């Protein structure tokens, strides 16, 4: 069960956010409205939401998922592999201290790893082998989580920016999955909820205490998830999609330790 969320208001500079393909410039005012709708959806589910101020010097800073991994036992401040994003990590620490004792906040100091490249499935973390992380960062991450009884493994990922673009766990053994990860036998033990190629973008869904938050406009996947008995909330996040953002990247979701 999650109780809290941390988000960061997009800065005006978000229109210059990193992207792999240009599909149009984001409309900042619309992005702000979509961000508020995202917050409203989570508050409607009873989550306490901390809204951090925009960081103009970091166009991608609204994607707070990439700078930390938060659990019920500890938090890890990551170290983004995208050079323009690495400094964002300094700005999440204070927000985490509100909810975690200092000795339960760990830091990636070796190499790089981004939160979007880490997907938790029960007590295991799958880490993506993408351009945003390296061996040293992944190794240190796995060493830290092992101290808390978690396990971790690294999986090849070629179709998305992060492994989290192509899979998300919605509990009860249900794994929303798409792209190359479908060919990885490691995931055969899960009930695969397959996002079709044309709906691949929507595979990044957020499970929030039994409800699934997902991008608007992907009716097949929405039905597949509803058919499993989940309530679904859809969010229009067109402006974040233009800079490779999806649903989970806009928040840190956790059960506060203090
Ligand atoms: C980036 O390329 O870093 C941002 N424009 C998008 C980050 C999306 N993060 C995520 O899915 N966890």
PDB file of C-alpha atoms and ligand atoms in Angstrom:
ATOM      1  CA  UNK A   1       0.000   0.000   0.000  1.00  0.00           C
ATOM      2  CA  UNK A   2       1.262   3.453  -0.834  1.00  0.00           C
ATOM      3  CA  UNK A   3       0.472   6.458   1.306  1.00  0.00           C
ATOM      4  CA  UNK A   4       2.578   9.238  -0.182  1.00  0.00           C
ATOM      5  CA  UNK A   5       3.755  10.669  -3.437  1.00  0.00           C
ATOM      6  CA  UNK A   6       6.346  13.195  -4.467  1.00  0.00           C
ATOM      7  CA  UNK A   7       5.998  15.089  -7.730  1.00  0.00           C
ATOM      8  CA  UNK A   8       7.722  18.142  -9.184  1.00  0.00           C
ATOM      9  CA  UNK A   9       5.923  20.885 -11.111  1.00  0.00           C
ATOM     10  CA  UNK A  10       7.270  21.047 -14.685  1.00  0.00           C
ATOM     11  CA  UNK A  11       9.490  24.040 -15.396  1.00  0.00           C
ATOM     12  CA  UNK A  12       9.007  26.283 -18.440  1.00  0.00           C
ATOM     13  CA  UNK A  13      12.236  24.758 -19.728  1.00  0.00           C
ATOM     14  CA  UNK A  14      10.477  21.372 -20.021  1.00  0.00           C
ATOM     15  CA  UNK A  15       9.818  22.211 -23.654  1.00  0.00           C
ATOM     16  CA  UNK A  16      13.530  21.529 -24.160  1.00  0.00           C
ATOM     17  CA  UNK A  17      13.408  18.168 -22.380  1.00  0.00           C
ATOM     18  CA  UNK A  18      15.425  15.279 -23.761  1.00  0.00           C
ATOM     19  CA  UNK A  19      13.748  13.198 -26.440  1.00  0.00           C
ATOM     20  CA  UNK A  20      14.813  10.604 -28.921  1.00  0.00           C
ATOM     21  CA  UNK A  21      12.476  11.715 -31.725  1.00  0.00           C
ATOM     22  CA  UNK A  22      10.933  15.096 -32.311  1.00  0.00           C
ATOM     23  CA  UNK A  23       7.144  14.783 -32.349  1.00  0.00           C
ATOM     24  CA  UNK A  24       6.348  18.437 -31.674  1.00  0.00           C
ATOM     25  CA  UNK A  25       7.169  20.931 -28.965  1.00  0.00           C
ATOM     26  CA  UNK A  26       5.301  20.468 -25.684  1.00  0.00           C
ATOM     27  CA  UNK A  27       2.703  23.106 -24.803  1.00  0.00           C
ATOM     28  CA  UNK A  28       3.779  24.248 -21.340  1.00  0.00           C
ATOM     29  CA  UNK A  29       0.380  25.490 -20.166  1.00  0.00           C
ATOM     30  CA  UNK A  30      -1.242  22.232 -21.227  1.00  0.00           C
ATOM     31  CA  UNK A  31       1.531  20.256 -19.531  1.00  0.00           C
ATOM     32  CA  UNK A  32       0.791  22.106 -16.282  1.00  0.00           C
ATOM     33  CA  UNK A  33      -2.900  21.218 -16.575  1.00  0.00           C
ATOM     34  CA  UNK A  34      -2.075  17.583 -17.279  1.00  0.00           C
ATOM     35  CA  UNK A  35       0.291  17.526 -14.320  1.00  0.00           C
ATOM     36  CA  UNK A  36      -2.437  18.890 -12.057  1.00  0.00           C
ATOM     37  CA  UNK A  37      -4.861  16.242 -13.340  1.00  0.00           C
ATOM     38  CA  UNK A  38      -2.268  13.597 -12.462  1.00  0.00           C
ATOM     39  CA  UNK A  39      -2.008  14.977  -8.918  1.00  0.00           C
ATOM     40  CA  UNK A  40      -5.805  15.157  -8.621  1.00  0.00           C
ATOM     41  CA  UNK A  41      -6.116  11.520  -9.692  1.00  0.00           C
ATOM     42  CA  UNK A  42      -3.673  10.399  -7.024  1.00  0.00           C
ATOM     43  CA  UNK A  43      -5.276  12.541  -4.350  1.00  0.00           C
ATOM     44  CA  UNK A  44      -8.619  11.007  -5.275  1.00  0.00           C
ATOM     45  CA  UNK A  45      -7.075   7.686  -4.264  1.00  0.00           C
ATOM     46  CA  UNK A  46      -6.165   9.058  -0.844  1.00  0.00           C
ATOM     47  CA  UNK A  47      -2.485   9.703  -1.482  1.00  0.00           C
ATOM     48  CA  UNK A  48      -0.729  12.570   0.310  1.00  0.00           C
ATOM     49  CA  UNK A  49       1.086  14.427  -2.463  1.00  0.00           C
ATOM     50  CA  UNK A  50       4.147  16.642  -1.937  1.00  0.00           C
ATOM     51  CA  UNK A  51       4.554  19.013  -4.862  1.00  0.00           C
ATOM     52  CA  UNK A  52       8.141  20.229  -5.283  1.00  0.00           C
ATOM     53  CA  UNK A  53       8.898  23.522  -7.070  1.00  0.00           C
ATOM     54  CA  UNK A  54      10.008  23.604 -10.720  1.00  0.00           C
ATOM     55  CA  UNK A  55      13.737  23.589 -11.501  1.00  0.00           C
ATOM     56  CA  UNK A  56      14.310  25.805 -14.525  1.00  0.00           C
ATOM     57  CA  UNK A  57      17.919  24.672 -14.954  1.00  0.00           C
ATOM     58  CA  UNK A  58      16.774  21.060 -15.352  1.00  0.00           C
ATOM     59  CA  UNK A  59      14.208  20.673 -18.182  1.00  0.00           C
ATOM     60  CA  UNK A  60      13.517  17.029 -17.258  1.00  0.00           C
ATOM     61  CA  UNK A  61      13.270  17.472 -13.485  1.00  0.00           C
ATOM     62  CA  UNK A  62       9.507  16.826 -13.407  1.00  0.00           C
ATOM     63  CA  UNK A  63      10.394  13.171 -14.036  1.00  0.00           C
ATOM     64  CA  UNK A  64      11.198  12.589 -10.362  1.00  0.00           C
ATOM     65  CA  UNK A  65      11.032   8.808 -10.723  1.00  0.00           C
ATOM     66  CA  UNK A  66      14.493   8.866 -12.258  1.00  0.00           C
ATOM     67  CA  UNK A  67      16.302  10.403  -9.286  1.00  0.00           C
ATOM     68  CA  UNK A  68      15.232   8.026  -6.526  1.00  0.00           C
ATOM     69  CA  UNK A  69      13.911   4.574  -5.764  1.00  0.00           C
ATOM     70  CA  UNK A  70      11.643   4.574  -2.744  1.00  0.00           C
ATOM     71  CA  UNK A  71      10.516   1.567  -0.720  1.00  0.00           C
ATOM     72  CA  UNK A  72       8.877   0.897   2.624  1.00  0.00           C
ATOM     73  CA  UNK A  73      12.314   0.096   4.115  1.00  0.00           C
ATOM     74  CA  UNK A  74      14.627   2.712   2.613  1.00  0.00           C
ATOM     75  CA  UNK A  75      15.182   5.119  -0.249  1.00  0.00           C
ATOM     76  CA  UNK A  76      18.014   5.250  -2.766  1.00  0.00           C
ATOM     77  CA  UNK A  77      19.020   8.484  -4.463  1.00  0.00           C
ATOM     78  CA  UNK A  78      20.138   7.438  -7.939  1.00  0.00           C
ATOM     79  CA  UNK A  79      22.636   9.026 -10.316  1.00  0.00           C
ATOM     80  CA  UNK A  80      21.114   9.739 -13.736  1.00  0.00           C
ATOM     81  CA  UNK A  81      23.179   8.653 -16.702  1.00  0.00           C
ATOM     82  CA  UNK A  82      21.922  11.524 -18.865  1.00  0.00           C
ATOM     83  CA  UNK A  83      24.513  14.226 -18.241  1.00  0.00           C
ATOM     84  CA  UNK A  84      22.000  17.077 -18.329  1.00  0.00           C
ATOM     85  CA  UNK A  85      19.967  15.319 -15.634  1.00  0.00           C
ATOM     86  CA  UNK A  86      22.593  14.156 -13.169  1.00  0.00           C
ATOM     87  CA  UNK A  87      22.395  17.296 -10.993  1.00  0.00           C
ATOM     88  CA  UNK A  88      18.677  16.720 -10.400  1.00  0.00           C
ATOM     89  CA  UNK A  89      19.584  14.133  -7.762  1.00  0.00           C
ATOM     90  CA  UNK A  90      20.757  16.824  -5.294  1.00  0.00           C
ATOM     91  CA  UNK A  91      17.285  18.342  -5.335  1.00  0.00           C
ATOM     92  CA  UNK A  92      15.376  15.280  -4.171  1.00  0.00           C
ATOM     93  CA  UNK A  93      17.296  14.667  -0.943  1.00  0.00           C
ATOM     94  CA  UNK A  94      15.451  17.170   1.271  1.00  0.00           C
ATOM     95  CA  UNK A  95      12.092  15.879   0.087  1.00  0.00           C
ATOM     96  CA  UNK A  96      13.103  12.329   1.058  1.00  0.00           C
ATOM     97  CA  UNK A  97      14.419  13.374   4.478  1.00  0.00           C
ATOM     98  CA  UNK A  98      10.887  14.381   5.416  1.00  0.00           C
ATOM     99  CA  UNK A  99       9.799  10.769   5.121  1.00  0.00           C
ATOM    100  CA  UNK A 100      12.936   8.666   5.712  1.00  0.00           C
ATOM    101  CA  UNK A 101      15.474   8.654   8.570  1.00  0.00           C
ATOM    102  CA  UNK A 102      18.884   9.745   7.245  1.00  0.00           C
ATOM    103  CA  UNK A 103      20.414   6.292   7.780  1.00  0.00           C
ATOM    104  CA  UNK A 104      17.735   4.839   5.502  1.00  0.00           C
ATOM    105  CA  UNK A 105      18.639   7.089   2.598  1.00  0.00           C
ATOM    106  CA  UNK A 106      21.341   5.578   0.396  1.00  0.00           C
ATOM    107  CA  UNK A 107      23.177   7.146  -2.523  1.00  0.00           C
ATOM    108  CA  UNK A 108      24.507   5.770  -5.790  1.00  0.00           C
ATOM    109  CA  UNK A 109      28.088   6.992  -5.786  1.00  0.00           C
ATOM    110  CA  UNK A 110      29.559   4.516  -8.276  1.00  0.00           C
ATOM    111  CA  UNK A 111      28.551   4.897 -11.895  1.00  0.00           C
ATOM    112  CA  UNK A 112      25.055   5.668 -13.097  1.00  0.00           C
ATOM    113  CA  UNK A 113      21.556   4.331 -12.792  1.00  0.00           C
ATOM    114  CA  UNK A 114      18.162   6.021 -13.306  1.00  0.00           C
ATOM    115  CA  UNK A 115      14.985   5.164 -11.424  1.00  0.00           C
ATOM    116  CA  UNK A 116      13.037   4.569 -14.642  1.00  0.00           C
ATOM    117  CA  UNK A 117      15.454   1.778 -15.357  1.00  0.00           C
ATOM    118  CA  UNK A 118      14.470  -0.083 -12.229  1.00  0.00           C
ATOM    119  CA  UNK A 119      11.193  -1.957 -11.944  1.00  0.00           C
ATOM    120  CA  UNK A 120      10.164  -3.557  -8.681  1.00  0.00           C
ATOM    121  CA  UNK A 121       8.222  -6.810  -8.780  1.00  0.00           C
ATOM    122  CA  UNK A 122       7.369  -7.813  -5.219  1.00  0.00           C
ATOM    123  CA  UNK A 123      10.780  -8.085  -3.506  1.00  0.00           C
ATOM    124  CA  UNK A 124      12.834  -8.220  -6.688  1.00  0.00           C
ATOM    125  CA  UNK A 125      14.190  -5.342  -8.761  1.00  0.00           C
ATOM    126  CA  UNK A 126      14.678  -5.740 -12.509  1.00  0.00           C
ATOM    127  CA  UNK A 127      17.274  -3.305 -13.794  1.00  0.00           C
ATOM    128  CA  UNK A 128      17.503  -2.366 -17.456  1.00  0.00           C
ATOM    129  CA  UNK A 129      20.747  -2.530 -19.333  1.00  0.00           C
ATOM    130  CA  UNK A 130      20.232   0.766 -21.192  1.00  0.00           C
ATOM    131  CA  UNK A 131      22.332   3.792 -22.095  1.00  0.00           C
ATOM    132  CA  UNK A 132      21.126   5.520 -18.914  1.00  0.00           C
ATOM    133  CA  UNK A 133      22.851   3.121 -16.527  1.00  0.00           C
ATOM    134  CA  UNK A 134      26.140   1.304 -16.306  1.00  0.00           C
ATOM    135  CA  UNK A 135      27.537  -1.751 -14.611  1.00  0.00           C
ATOM    136  CA  UNK A 136      28.989   0.071 -11.612  1.00  0.00           C
ATOM    137  CA  UNK A 137      25.737   1.875 -10.856  1.00  0.00           C
ATOM    138  CA  UNK A 138      23.617  -1.239 -11.240  1.00  0.00           C
ATOM    139  CA  UNK A 139      26.004  -3.262  -9.088  1.00  0.00           C
ATOM    140  CA  UNK A 140      25.930  -0.725  -6.279  1.00  0.00           C
ATOM    141  CA  UNK A 141      22.145  -0.539  -6.435  1.00  0.00           C
ATOM    142  CA  UNK A 142      21.805  -4.308  -6.102  1.00  0.00           C
ATOM    143  CA  UNK A 143      24.296  -4.374  -3.198  1.00  0.00           C
ATOM    144  CA  UNK A 144      22.240  -1.782  -1.320  1.00  0.00           C
ATOM    145  CA  UNK A 145      18.885  -3.507  -1.807  1.00  0.00           C
ATOM    146  CA  UNK A 146      20.345  -6.866  -0.745  1.00  0.00           C
ATOM    147  CA  UNK A 147      20.996  -5.401   2.711  1.00  0.00           C
ATOM    148  CA  UNK A 148      17.226  -5.093   3.061  1.00  0.00           C
ATOM    149  CA  UNK A 149      16.288  -8.572   1.868  1.00  0.00           C
ATOM    150  CA  UNK A 150      15.524  -7.583  -1.722  1.00  0.00           C
ATOM    151  CA  UNK A 151      17.121  -9.106  -4.805  1.00  0.00           C
ATOM    152  CA  UNK A 152      18.046  -7.609  -8.150  1.00  0.00           C
ATOM    153  CA  UNK A 153      18.956  -8.662 -11.667  1.00  0.00           C
ATOM    154  CA  UNK A 154      19.935  -6.916 -14.885  1.00  0.00           C
ATOM    155  CA  UNK A 155      17.939  -7.573 -18.051  1.00  0.00           C
ATOM    156  CA  UNK A 156      18.786  -6.542 -21.618  1.00  0.00           C
ATOM    157  CA  UNK A 157      16.458  -3.841 -22.886  1.00  0.00           C
ATOM    158  CA  UNK A 158      16.553  -2.434 -26.375  1.00  0.00           C
ATOM    159  CA  UNK A 159      13.124  -1.130 -27.258  1.00  0.00           C
ATOM    160  CA  UNK A 160      12.568   1.632 -24.711  1.00  0.00           C
ATOM    161  CA  UNK A 161      14.418   4.477 -23.088  1.00  0.00           C
ATOM    162  CA  UNK A 162      14.204   2.647 -19.765  1.00  0.00           C
ATOM    163  CA  UNK A 163      13.112  -0.855 -18.797  1.00  0.00           C
ATOM    164  CA  UNK A 164      10.129   0.811 -17.124  1.00  0.00           C
ATOM    165  CA  UNK A 165       8.852   1.978 -20.518  1.00  0.00           C
ATOM    166  CA  UNK A 166       8.291  -1.646 -21.435  1.00  0.00           C
ATOM    167  CA  UNK A 167       7.072  -3.278 -18.267  1.00  0.00           C
ATOM    168  CA  UNK A 168       5.282  -2.453 -15.060  1.00  0.00           C
ATOM    169  CA  UNK A 169       4.037  -4.727 -12.324  1.00  0.00           C
ATOM    170  CA  UNK A 170       0.433  -4.337 -11.160  1.00  0.00           C
ATOM    171  CA  UNK A 171       0.606  -6.983  -8.383  1.00  0.00           C
ATOM    172  CA  UNK A 172      -1.097 -10.380  -8.185  1.00  0.00           C
ATOM    173  CA  UNK A 173       1.525 -11.753 -10.580  1.00  0.00           C
ATOM    174  CA  UNK A 174       0.255  -9.485 -13.383  1.00  0.00           C
ATOM    175  CA  UNK A 175       2.998  -7.877 -15.442  1.00  0.00           C
ATOM    176  CA  UNK A 176       2.142  -5.350 -18.136  1.00  0.00           C
ATOM    177  CA  UNK A 177       4.791  -5.902 -20.773  1.00  0.00           C
ATOM    178  CA  UNK A 178       5.711  -5.072 -24.366  1.00  0.00           C
ATOM    179  CA  UNK A 179       8.579  -4.967 -26.874  1.00  0.00           C
ATOM    180  CA  UNK A 180      11.715  -7.064 -26.673  1.00  0.00           C
ATOM    181  CA  UNK A 181      11.077  -8.002 -23.062  1.00  0.00           C
ATOM    182  CA  UNK A 182       8.393 -10.374 -24.335  1.00  0.00           C
ATOM    183  CA  UNK A 183      11.161 -12.641 -25.606  1.00  0.00           C
ATOM    184  CA  UNK A 184      12.944 -12.801 -22.259  1.00  0.00           C
ATOM    185  CA  UNK A 185      12.066 -16.121 -20.539  1.00  0.00           C
ATOM    186  CA  UNK A 186      12.754 -14.541 -17.136  1.00  0.00           C
ATOM    187  CA  UNK A 187       9.298 -12.987 -17.353  1.00  0.00           C
ATOM    188  CA  UNK A 188       7.484 -16.188 -18.285  1.00  0.00           C
ATOM    189  CA  UNK A 189       6.554 -16.831 -14.663  1.00  0.00           C
ATOM    190  CA  UNK A 190       4.249 -13.823 -14.651  1.00  0.00           C
ATOM    191  CA  UNK A 191       0.808 -13.433 -16.139  1.00  0.00           C
ATOM    192  CA  UNK A 192       1.774 -11.200 -19.064  1.00  0.00           C
ATOM    193  CA  UNK A 193      -0.644  -8.415 -19.894  1.00  0.00           C
ATOM    194  CA  UNK A 194       0.720  -7.686 -23.345  1.00  0.00           C
ATOM    195  CA  UNK A 195       0.562  -4.158 -24.715  1.00  0.00           C
ATOM    196  CA  UNK A 196       0.343  -4.507 -28.507  1.00  0.00           C
ATOM    197  CA  UNK A 197       2.934  -2.808 -30.670  1.00  0.00           C
ATOM    198  CA  UNK A 198       0.677   0.153 -31.458  1.00  0.00           C
ATOM    199  CA  UNK A 199      -0.136   0.584 -27.765  1.00  0.00           C
ATOM    200  CA  UNK A 200       3.409  -0.029 -26.516  1.00  0.00           C
ATOM    201  CA  UNK A 201       3.687   3.474 -25.067  1.00  0.00           C
ATOM    202  CA  UNK A 202       0.907   2.693 -22.595  1.00  0.00           C
ATOM    203  CA  UNK A 203       2.729  -0.258 -20.987  1.00  0.00           C
ATOM    204  CA  UNK A 204       4.127   2.118 -18.386  1.00  0.00           C
ATOM    205  CA  UNK A 205       1.211   2.055 -15.935  1.00  0.00           C
ATOM    206  CA  UNK A 206       1.169   2.872 -12.230  1.00  0.00           C
ATOM    207  CA  UNK A 207      -0.445   0.554  -9.687  1.00  0.00           C
ATOM    208  CA  UNK A 208      -1.823   2.572  -6.806  1.00  0.00           C
ATOM    209  CA  UNK A 209      -3.397   0.491  -4.078  1.00  0.00           C
ATOM    210  CA  UNK A 210      -5.427  -1.643  -6.479  1.00  0.00           C
ATOM    211  CA  UNK A 211      -6.200   1.045  -9.055  1.00  0.00           C
ATOM    212  CA  UNK A 212      -4.178   1.336 -12.248  1.00  0.00           C
ATOM    213  CA  UNK A 213      -3.301   4.758 -13.602  1.00  0.00           C
ATOM    214  CA  UNK A 214      -2.541   4.724 -17.318  1.00  0.00           C
ATOM    215  CA  UNK A 215      -2.216   6.970 -20.358  1.00  0.00           C
ATOM    216  CA  UNK A 216      -5.436   7.987 -22.099  1.00  0.00           C
ATOM    217  CA  UNK A 217      -6.121   6.713 -25.615  1.00  0.00           C
ATOM    218  CA  UNK A 218      -5.060   3.066 -25.413  1.00  0.00           C
ATOM    219  CA  UNK A 219      -8.413   1.238 -25.317  1.00  0.00           C
ATOM    220  CA  UNK A 220      -7.155  -2.306 -25.880  1.00  0.00           C
ATOM    221  CA  UNK A 221      -4.744  -2.253 -22.954  1.00  0.00           C
ATOM    222  CA  UNK A 222      -7.285  -0.415 -20.821  1.00  0.00           C
ATOM    223  CA  UNK A 223      -9.784  -3.219 -21.418  1.00  0.00           C
ATOM    224  CA  UNK A 224      -7.192  -5.941 -20.778  1.00  0.00           C
ATOM    225  CA  UNK A 225      -6.413  -4.385 -17.384  1.00  0.00           C
ATOM    226  CA  UNK A 226     -10.074  -3.820 -16.509  1.00  0.00           C
ATOM    227  CA  UNK A 227     -10.852  -7.426 -17.438  1.00  0.00           C
ATOM    228  CA  UNK A 228      -8.443  -8.506 -14.717  1.00  0.00           C
ATOM    229  CA  UNK A 229     -10.628  -6.702 -12.191  1.00  0.00           C
ATOM    230  CA  UNK A 230      -8.682  -3.471 -11.716  1.00  0.00           C
ATOM    231  CA  UNK A 231     -10.210  -0.022 -11.564  1.00  0.00           C
ATOM    232  CA  UNK A 232      -8.489   2.126 -14.177  1.00  0.00           C
ATOM    233  CA  UNK A 233      -7.946   5.882 -14.262  1.00  0.00           C
ATOM    234  CA  UNK A 234      -6.715   7.319 -17.557  1.00  0.00           C
ATOM    235  CA  UNK A 235      -4.675  10.487 -17.792  1.00  0.00           C
ATOM    236  CA  UNK A 236      -3.974  12.632 -20.835  1.00  0.00           C
ATOM    237  CA  UNK A 237      -0.208  13.062 -20.802  1.00  0.00           C
ATOM    238  CA  UNK A 238       0.352  14.058 -24.427  1.00  0.00           C
ATOM    239  CA  UNK A 239       2.778  16.873 -23.547  1.00  0.00           C
ATOM    240  CA  UNK A 240       5.039  14.628 -21.453  1.00  0.00           C
ATOM    241  CA  UNK A 241       4.973  11.952 -24.135  1.00  0.00           C
ATOM    242  CA  UNK A 242       6.616  14.458 -26.508  1.00  0.00           C
ATOM    243  CA  UNK A 243       9.686  14.402 -24.265  1.00  0.00           C
ATOM    244  CA  UNK A 244       9.635  10.642 -23.702  1.00  0.00           C
ATOM    245  CA  UNK A 245       7.809  10.832 -20.391  1.00  0.00           C
ATOM    246  CA  UNK A 246       5.057   8.464 -19.395  1.00  0.00           C
ATOM    247  CA  UNK A 247       2.956   7.745 -16.323  1.00  0.00           C
ATOM    248  CA  UNK A 248       5.228   6.454 -13.567  1.00  0.00           C
ATOM    249  CA  UNK A 249       8.088   8.857 -14.293  1.00  0.00           C
ATOM    250  CA  UNK A 250       6.097  11.785 -12.934  1.00  0.00           C
ATOM    251  CA  UNK A 251       6.035  10.543  -9.345  1.00  0.00           C
ATOM    252  CA  UNK A 252       7.671   8.688  -6.513  1.00  0.00           C
ATOM    253  CA  UNK A 253       5.091   6.517  -4.794  1.00  0.00           C
ATOM    254  CA  UNK A 254       5.759   4.980  -1.401  1.00  0.00           C
ATOM    255  CA  UNK A 255       4.723   4.172   2.141  1.00  0.00           C
ATOM    256  CA  UNK A 256       6.384   6.730   4.368  1.00  0.00           C
ATOM    257  CA  UNK A 257       8.748   5.492   7.107  1.00  0.00           C
ATOM    258  CA  UNK A 258       8.156   8.498   9.360  1.00  0.00           C
TER     259      UNK A 258
HETATM  260  C1  LIG B   1      14.566  11.834 -20.365  1.00  0.00           C
HETATM  261  O1  LIG B   1      14.906  11.535 -21.520  1.00  0.00           O
HETATM  262  O2  LIG B   1      15.291  11.607 -19.402  1.00  0.00           O
HETATM  263  C2  LIG B   1      13.225  12.510 -20.154  1.00  0.00           C
HETATM  264  N1  LIG B   1      12.950  13.369 -21.244  1.00  0.00           N
HETATM  265  C3  LIG B   1      12.149  11.489 -19.982  1.00  0.00           C
HETATM  266  C4  LIG B   1      12.333  10.636 -18.768  1.00  0.00           C
HETATM  267  C5  LIG B   1      11.246   9.648 -18.573  1.00  0.00           C
HETATM  268  N2  LIG B   1      11.472   8.934 -17.375  1.00  0.00           N
HETATM  269  C6  LIG B   1      10.914   7.774 -17.081  1.00  0.00           C
HETATM  270  O3  LIG B   1      10.205   7.212 -17.892  1.00  0.00           O
HETATM  271  N3  LIG B   1      11.194   7.248 -15.911  1.00  0.00           N
END
